[in-house]
PDB file of C-alpha atoms in Angstrom:
ATOM      1  CA  MET A   1      77.181  81.152-155.907  1.00  0.00           C
ATOM      2  CA  ALA A   2      80.988  81.504-156.386  1.00  0.00           C
ATOM      3  CA  LEU A   3      83.274  81.871-153.433  1.00  0.00           C
ATOM      4  CA  PRO A   4      84.756  85.407-152.847  1.00  0.00           C
ATOM      5  CA  VAL A   5      88.224  85.695-154.004  1.00  0.00           C
ATOM      6  CA  PRO A   6      91.225  87.815-152.872  1.00  0.00           C
ATOM      7  CA  LEU A   7      91.047  91.431-154.023  1.00  0.00           C
ATOM      8  CA  GLN A   8      93.942  92.328-156.233  1.00  0.00           C
ATOM      9  CA  ASN A   9      94.790  95.558-157.859  1.00  0.00           C
ATOM     10  CA  ASP A  10      95.875  94.111-161.138  1.00  0.00           C
ATOM     11  CA  LYS A  11      92.833  91.740-161.703  1.00  0.00           C
ATOM     12  CA  HIS A  12      90.398  94.202-160.294  1.00  0.00           C
ATOM     13  CA  ALA A  13      91.792  97.351-161.550  1.00  0.00           C
ATOM     14  CA  LYS A  14      88.650  98.371-163.542  1.00  0.00           C
ATOM     15  CA  LEU A  15      86.054  97.426-161.071  1.00  0.00           C
ATOM     16  CA  LYS A  16      83.642 100.010-159.629  1.00  0.00           C
ATOM     17  CA  ILE A  17      80.926  99.505-156.810  1.00  0.00           C
ATOM     18  CA  THR A  18      77.484 101.020-156.692  1.00  0.00           C
ATOM     19  CA  GLU A  19      76.208 101.267-153.239  1.00  0.00           C
ATOM     20  CA  SER A  20      72.941  99.361-152.692  1.00  0.00           C
ATOM     21  CA  SER A  21      70.460  98.914-150.033  1.00  0.00           C
ATOM     22  CA  ASP A  22      69.336  95.583-151.837  1.00  0.00           C
ATOM     23  CA  TYR A  23      69.735  92.863-149.380  1.00  0.00           C
ATOM     24  CA  THR A  24      68.028  89.975-151.316  1.00  0.00           C
ATOM     25  CA  ARG A  25      71.216  87.948-151.146  1.00  0.00           C
ATOM     26  CA  TYR A  26      69.990  86.991-147.722  1.00  0.00           C
ATOM     27  CA  LYS A  27      66.448  86.183-148.693  1.00  0.00           C
ATOM     28  CA  ASP A  28      67.050  82.371-147.941  1.00  0.00           C
ATOM     29  CA  LEU A  29      68.388  83.007-144.416  1.00  0.00           C
ATOM     30  CA  HIS A  30      65.579  83.355-141.666  1.00  0.00           C
ATOM     31  CA  LEU A  31      68.157  83.633-139.008  1.00  0.00           C
ATOM     32  CA  ILE A  32      70.838  86.329-139.513  1.00  0.00           C
ATOM     33  CA  PRO A  33      74.080  86.190-137.646  1.00  0.00           C
ATOM     34  CA  ILE A  34      74.765  89.657-135.842  1.00  0.00           C
ATOM     35  CA  LEU A  35      77.418  91.366-133.739  1.00  0.00           C
ATOM     36  CA  ALA A  36      77.149  92.347-130.088  1.00  0.00           C
ATOM     37  CA  GLN A  37      77.440  96.101-131.418  1.00  0.00           C
ATOM     38  CA  ASP A  38      73.989  95.324-133.288  1.00  0.00           C
ATOM     39  CA  PHE A  39      72.085  94.271-130.120  1.00  0.00           C
ATOM     40  CA  PHE A  40      70.866  97.710-129.081  1.00  0.00           C
ATOM     41  CA  THR A  41      69.727  98.904-132.605  1.00  0.00           C
ATOM     42  CA  LEU A  42      68.258  95.522-133.870  1.00  0.00           C
ATOM     43  CA  CYS A  43      66.357  94.641-130.758  1.00  0.00           C
ATOM     44  CA  ALA A  44      63.918  97.410-131.530  1.00  0.00           C
ATOM     45  CA  GLU A  45      62.669  95.511-134.550  1.00  0.00           C
ATOM     46  CA  PHE A  46      63.808  92.067-134.450  1.00  0.00           C
ATOM     47  CA  SER A  47      63.813  89.089-131.920  1.00  0.00           C
ATOM     48  CA  LEU A  48      67.358  88.537-131.062  1.00  0.00           C
ATOM     49  CA  VAL A  49      68.267  84.981-129.872  1.00  0.00           C
ATOM     50  CA  PHE A  50      71.372  82.646-129.878  1.00  0.00           C
ATOM     51  CA  VAL A  51      71.909  79.437-131.816  1.00  0.00           C
ATOM     52  CA  LYS A  52      74.855  77.000-131.975  1.00  0.00           C
ATOM     53  CA  ASP A  53      77.266  77.050-135.001  1.00  0.00           C
ATOM     54  CA  SER A  54      77.435  74.298-137.494  1.00  0.00           C
ATOM     55  CA  ARG A  55      79.983  72.402-135.216  1.00  0.00           C
ATOM     56  CA  GLY A  56      77.545  72.651-132.200  1.00  0.00           C
ATOM     57  CA  GLU A  57      80.411  74.186-130.259  1.00  0.00           C
ATOM     58  CA  GLN A  58      79.986  78.100-130.162  1.00  0.00           C
ATOM     59  CA  PHE A  59      76.947  80.224-129.646  1.00  0.00           C
ATOM     60  CA  VAL A  60      76.165  82.822-132.231  1.00  0.00           C
ATOM     61  CA  PRO A  61      73.853  85.749-131.843  1.00  0.00           C
ATOM     62  CA  VAL A  62      71.122  86.022-134.473  1.00  0.00           C
ATOM     63  CA  ALA A  63      68.158  88.251-135.499  1.00  0.00           C
ATOM     64  CA  VAL A  64      64.974  86.409-136.292  1.00  0.00           C
ATOM     65  CA  MET A  65      63.858  87.866-139.761  1.00  0.00           C
ATOM     66  CA  GLY A  66      61.657  84.843-140.836  1.00  0.00           C
ATOM     67  CA  LEU A  67      59.230  82.404-139.381  1.00  0.00           C
ATOM     68  CA  ARG A  68      60.474  79.383-141.399  1.00  0.00           C
ATOM     69  CA  GLU A  69      63.827  78.055-142.574  1.00  0.00           C
ATOM     70  CA  GLY A  70      64.837  79.350-146.040  1.00  0.00           C
ATOM     71  CA  HIS A  71      62.556  82.469-146.005  1.00  0.00           C
ATOM     72  CA  ASN A  72      63.644  85.949-144.781  1.00  0.00           C
ATOM     73  CA  LEU A  73      60.494  88.293-144.667  1.00  0.00           C
ATOM     74  CA  PHE A  74      62.653  91.421-144.954  1.00  0.00           C
ATOM     75  CA  CYS A  75      64.739  90.496-147.924  1.00  0.00           C
ATOM     76  CA  GLN A  76      62.535  89.211-150.453  1.00  0.00           C
ATOM     77  CA  THR A  77      62.522  92.481-152.418  1.00  0.00           C
ATOM     78  CA  GLN A  78      65.177  95.256-153.142  1.00  0.00           C
ATOM     79  CA  GLU A  79      63.239  97.500-150.686  1.00  0.00           C
ATOM     80  CA  TRP A  80      64.468  97.105-147.208  1.00  0.00           C
ATOM     81  CA  LYS A  81      61.554  97.240-144.841  1.00  0.00           C
ATOM     82  CA  SER A  82      63.191  98.135-141.561  1.00  0.00           C
ATOM     83  CA  ARG A  83      64.717 101.254-140.137  1.00  0.00           C
ATOM     84  CA  VAL A  84      67.565  99.435-138.795  1.00  0.00           C
ATOM     85  CA  ILE A  85      70.272  97.219-140.590  1.00  0.00           C
ATOM     86  CA  PRO A  86      72.586  94.648-139.431  1.00  0.00           C
ATOM     87  CA  ILE A  87      76.295  95.962-139.514  1.00  0.00           C
ATOM     88  CA  ARG A  88      77.374  93.017-141.709  1.00  0.00           C
ATOM     89  CA  PHE A  89      74.890  93.905-144.512  1.00  0.00           C
ATOM     90  CA  ASN A  90      76.943  96.957-145.512  1.00  0.00           C
ATOM     91  CA  ASN A  91      80.315  95.091-146.097  1.00  0.00           C
ATOM     92  CA  ALA A  92      79.229  93.549-149.312  1.00  0.00           C
ATOM     93  CA  PRO A  93      80.725  92.825-151.603  1.00  0.00           C
ATOM     94  CA  PHE A  94      83.808  92.536-149.393  1.00  0.00           C
ATOM     95  CA  SER A  95      84.703  90.128-146.690  1.00  0.00           C
ATOM     96  CA  MET A  96      87.847  89.276-144.759  1.00  0.00           C
ATOM     97  CA  VAL A  97      89.646  86.102-143.975  1.00  0.00           C
ATOM     98  CA  ARG A  98      92.706  85.148-141.854  1.00  0.00           C
ATOM     99  CA  VAL A  99      95.452  84.123-144.083  1.00  0.00           C
ATOM    100  CA  ASP A 100      96.782  81.258-141.642  1.00  0.00           C
ATOM    101  CA  SER A 101      95.266  80.013-138.333  1.00  0.00           C
ATOM    102  CA  THR A 102      98.072  81.179-136.371  1.00  0.00           C
ATOM    103  CA  GLY A 103      99.103  84.650-137.692  1.00  0.00           C
ATOM    104  CA  ASP A 104      97.416  88.019-137.638  1.00  0.00           C
ATOM    105  CA  GLN A 105      97.499  88.524-141.272  1.00  0.00           C
ATOM    106  CA  LEU A 106      94.250  89.148-142.914  1.00  0.00           C
ATOM    107  CA  ALA A 107      93.145  89.151-146.630  1.00  0.00           C
ATOM    108  CA  VAL A 108      90.383  91.214-148.238  1.00  0.00           C
ATOM    109  CA  LEU A 109      88.019  89.078-150.264  1.00  0.00           C
ATOM    110  CA  ILE A 110      85.597  90.332-153.054  1.00  0.00           C
ATOM    111  CA  ASP A 111      82.448  88.586-154.468  1.00  0.00           C
ATOM    112  CA  GLU A 112      83.149  88.924-158.096  1.00  0.00           C
ATOM    113  CA  GLU A 113      79.487  87.888-158.876  1.00  0.00           C
ATOM    114  CA  SER A 114      77.873  90.720-156.885  1.00  0.00           C
ATOM    115  CA  SER A 115      75.327  92.889-158.695  1.00  0.00           C
ATOM    116  CA  MET A 116      77.119  96.015-156.903  1.00  0.00           C
ATOM    117  CA  LEU A 117      80.115  95.563-159.222  1.00  0.00           C
ATOM    118  CA  SER A 118      80.581  97.204-162.578  1.00  0.00           C
ATOM    119  CA  GLU A 119      83.322  98.587-164.822  1.00  0.00           C
ATOM    120  CA  THR A 120      81.297 101.622-165.913  1.00  0.00           C
ATOM    121  CA  GLU A 121      79.340 102.901-162.930  1.00  0.00           C
ATOM    122  CA  GLY A 122      80.133 103.629-159.191  1.00  0.00           C
ATOM    123  CA  GLU A 123      83.079 104.255-157.056  1.00  0.00           C
ATOM    124  CA  SER A 124      86.502 103.039-158.327  1.00  0.00           C
ATOM    125  CA  LEU A 125      88.487 100.775-156.169  1.00  0.00           C
ATOM    126  CA  PHE A 126      91.891 101.450-157.618  1.00  0.00           C
ATOM    127  CA  LYS A 127      93.633 104.403-159.148  1.00  0.00           C
ATOM    128  CA  GLU A 128      95.339 104.153-162.581  1.00  0.00           C
ATOM    129  CA  ASP A 129      98.613 103.559-160.590  1.00  0.00           C
ATOM    130  CA  GLY A 130      97.129 100.580-158.913  1.00  0.00           C
ATOM    131  CA  GLU A 131      96.909 102.282-155.513  1.00  0.00           C
ATOM    132  CA  LYS A 132      93.715 101.948-153.644  1.00  0.00           C
ATOM    133  CA  THR A 133      91.233 104.899-153.781  1.00  0.00           C
ATOM    134  CA  ALA A 134      90.119 106.582-150.514  1.00  0.00           C
ATOM    135  CA  TYR A 135      86.699 105.007-151.142  1.00  0.00           C
ATOM    136  CA  LEU A 136      88.326 101.422-151.000  1.00  0.00           C
ATOM    137  CA  GLU A 137      90.558 102.273-148.162  1.00  0.00           C
ATOM    138  CA  GLN A 138      87.341 103.245-146.166  1.00  0.00           C
ATOM    139  CA  ARG A 139      85.646 100.177-147.246  1.00  0.00           C
ATOM    140  CA  ILE A 140      88.362  98.025-146.135  1.00  0.00           C
ATOM    141  CA  GLU A 141      88.573  99.781-142.690  1.00  0.00           C
ATOM    142  CA  ASP A 142      84.816  99.196-142.253  1.00  0.00           C
ATOM    143  CA  VAL A 143      85.394  95.443-142.974  1.00  0.00           C
ATOM    144  CA  MET A 144      88.341  95.368-140.536  1.00  0.00           C
ATOM    145  CA  THR A 145      86.204  97.035-137.846  1.00  0.00           C
ATOM    146  CA  THR A 146      83.617  94.186-138.578  1.00  0.00           C
ATOM    147  CA  ALA A 147      86.122  91.514-138.221  1.00  0.00           C
ATOM    148  CA  GLU A 148      87.300  92.981-134.837  1.00  0.00           C
ATOM    149  CA  GLN A 149      83.718  93.246-133.657  1.00  0.00           C
ATOM    150  CA  THR A 150      83.214  89.656-134.670  1.00  0.00           C
ATOM    151  CA  VAL A 151      86.218  88.456-132.440  1.00  0.00           C
ATOM    152  CA  LYS A 152      84.611  90.649-129.575  1.00  0.00           C
ATOM    153  CA  THR A 153      81.144  89.058-130.073  1.00  0.00           C
ATOM    154  CA  GLU A 154      82.647  85.469-130.142  1.00  0.00           C
ATOM    155  CA  ALA A 155      84.454  86.269-126.821  1.00  0.00           C
ATOM    156  CA  ILE A 156      81.039  87.623-125.299  1.00  0.00           C
ATOM    157  CA  CYS A 157      79.411  84.381-126.347  1.00  0.00           C
ATOM    158  CA  LYS A 158      82.131  82.274-124.906  1.00  0.00           C
ATOM    159  CA  LEU A 159      81.928  84.174-121.567  1.00  0.00           C
ATOM    160  CA  PHE A 160      78.088  83.559-121.550  1.00  0.00           C
ATOM    161  CA  LYS A 161      78.764  79.918-122.095  1.00  0.00           C
ATOM    162  CA  GLU A 162      81.381  79.710-119.432  1.00  0.00           C
ATOM    163  CA  LYS A 163      79.088  81.335-116.968  1.00  0.00           C
ATOM    164  CA  ASP A 164      76.296  78.913-117.986  1.00  0.00           C
ATOM    165  CA  LEU A 165      73.940  81.875-118.904  1.00  0.00           C
ATOM    166  CA  PHE A 166      72.486  80.353-122.029  1.00  0.00           C
ATOM    167  CA  ALA A 167      68.843  78.646-121.694  1.00  0.00           C
ATOM    168  CA  THR A 168      67.283  76.601-124.359  1.00  0.00           C
ATOM    169  CA  GLN A 169      63.876  77.856-125.663  1.00  0.00           C
ATOM    170  CA  GLN A 170      61.305  76.617-128.052  1.00  0.00           C
ATOM    171  CA  VAL A 171      59.971  79.517-129.812  1.00  0.00           C
ATOM    172  CA  GLN A 172      56.523  79.492-131.352  1.00  0.00           C
ATOM    173  CA  LEU A 173      55.627  82.386-133.490  1.00  0.00           C
ATOM    174  CA  GLN A 174      52.183  83.367-135.166  1.00  0.00           C
ATOM    175  CA  HIS A 175      51.583  86.540-136.886  1.00  0.00           C
ATOM    176  CA  ARG A 176      47.744  86.387-136.900  1.00  0.00           C
ATOM    177  CA  GLN A 177      45.325  84.266-134.687  1.00  0.00           C
ATOM    178  CA  ASP A 178      43.938  82.477-137.781  1.00  0.00           C
ATOM    179  CA  ALA A 179      47.528  81.934-139.371  1.00  0.00           C
ATOM    180  CA  PRO A 180      49.599  78.724-138.748  1.00  0.00           C
ATOM    181  CA  ALA A 181      52.023  78.706-135.781  1.00  0.00           C
ATOM    182  CA  TYR A 182      55.739  78.323-136.653  1.00  0.00           C
ATOM    183  CA  ASN A 183      58.006  76.513-134.188  1.00  0.00           C
ATOM    184  CA  ILE A 184      61.694  77.564-134.065  1.00  0.00           C
ATOM    185  CA  GLY A 185      63.888  75.025-132.267  1.00  0.00           C
ATOM    186  CA  GLY A 186      67.455  75.074-131.218  1.00  0.00           C
ATOM    187  CA  VAL A 187      67.118  78.663-129.950  1.00  0.00           C
ATOM    188  CA  TYR A 188      68.811  80.072-126.718  1.00  0.00           C
ATOM    189  CA  THR A 189      68.388  83.049-124.755  1.00  0.00           C
ATOM    190  CA  ILE A 190      70.114  84.498-121.682  1.00  0.00           C
ATOM    191  CA  ASP A 191      68.760  82.999-118.393  1.00  0.00           C
ATOM    192  CA  GLU A 192      67.840  86.223-116.459  1.00  0.00           C
ATOM    193  CA  LYS A 193      67.660  84.510-113.041  1.00  0.00           C
ATOM    194  CA  LYS A 194      71.368  83.482-113.424  1.00  0.00           C
ATOM    195  CA  LEU A 195      72.458  86.688-114.973  1.00  0.00           C
ATOM    196  CA  ASN A 196      71.011  88.577-111.981  1.00  0.00           C
TER     197      ASN A 196
END
């Protein structure tokens, strides 16, 4: 899988996007990072817990979408099986990155290998004069909103950590009595007694 590249009006002038509810790009992730704004909608269908990031320093909220690592039960086919969708799912094929670690300048990235991209079908990204289309402006605004929500979610998790509200859990899931049980370790929840 290639890394996303900066979106450029000359290089990507002919690109068009076809909207899709195909989320198979997440089929190998059983824990999906979510935003605080997702909590109220996603909790109706998914178990929401916290895990530590790859450095083991920050807590990240996730939706449990699979019983074992490397297998997402909801994203194996192009048909989405839930009524609710994590906010970040709809940002593809775009993402955003900070240009430098100290500044506020951001760059919009695009996944050039996305199946949503074409030169013949879908919504155009740029006008003939190289200006962004209204469609692209809206998509960039959506990605920017997600970036802002990500910062807020990180701040919320940092506050939870400072207040020592995380409690480690060993989660055991079994979808039928005659089926094998799955253990999911390294999971944290909010300690309700401390919260109260």
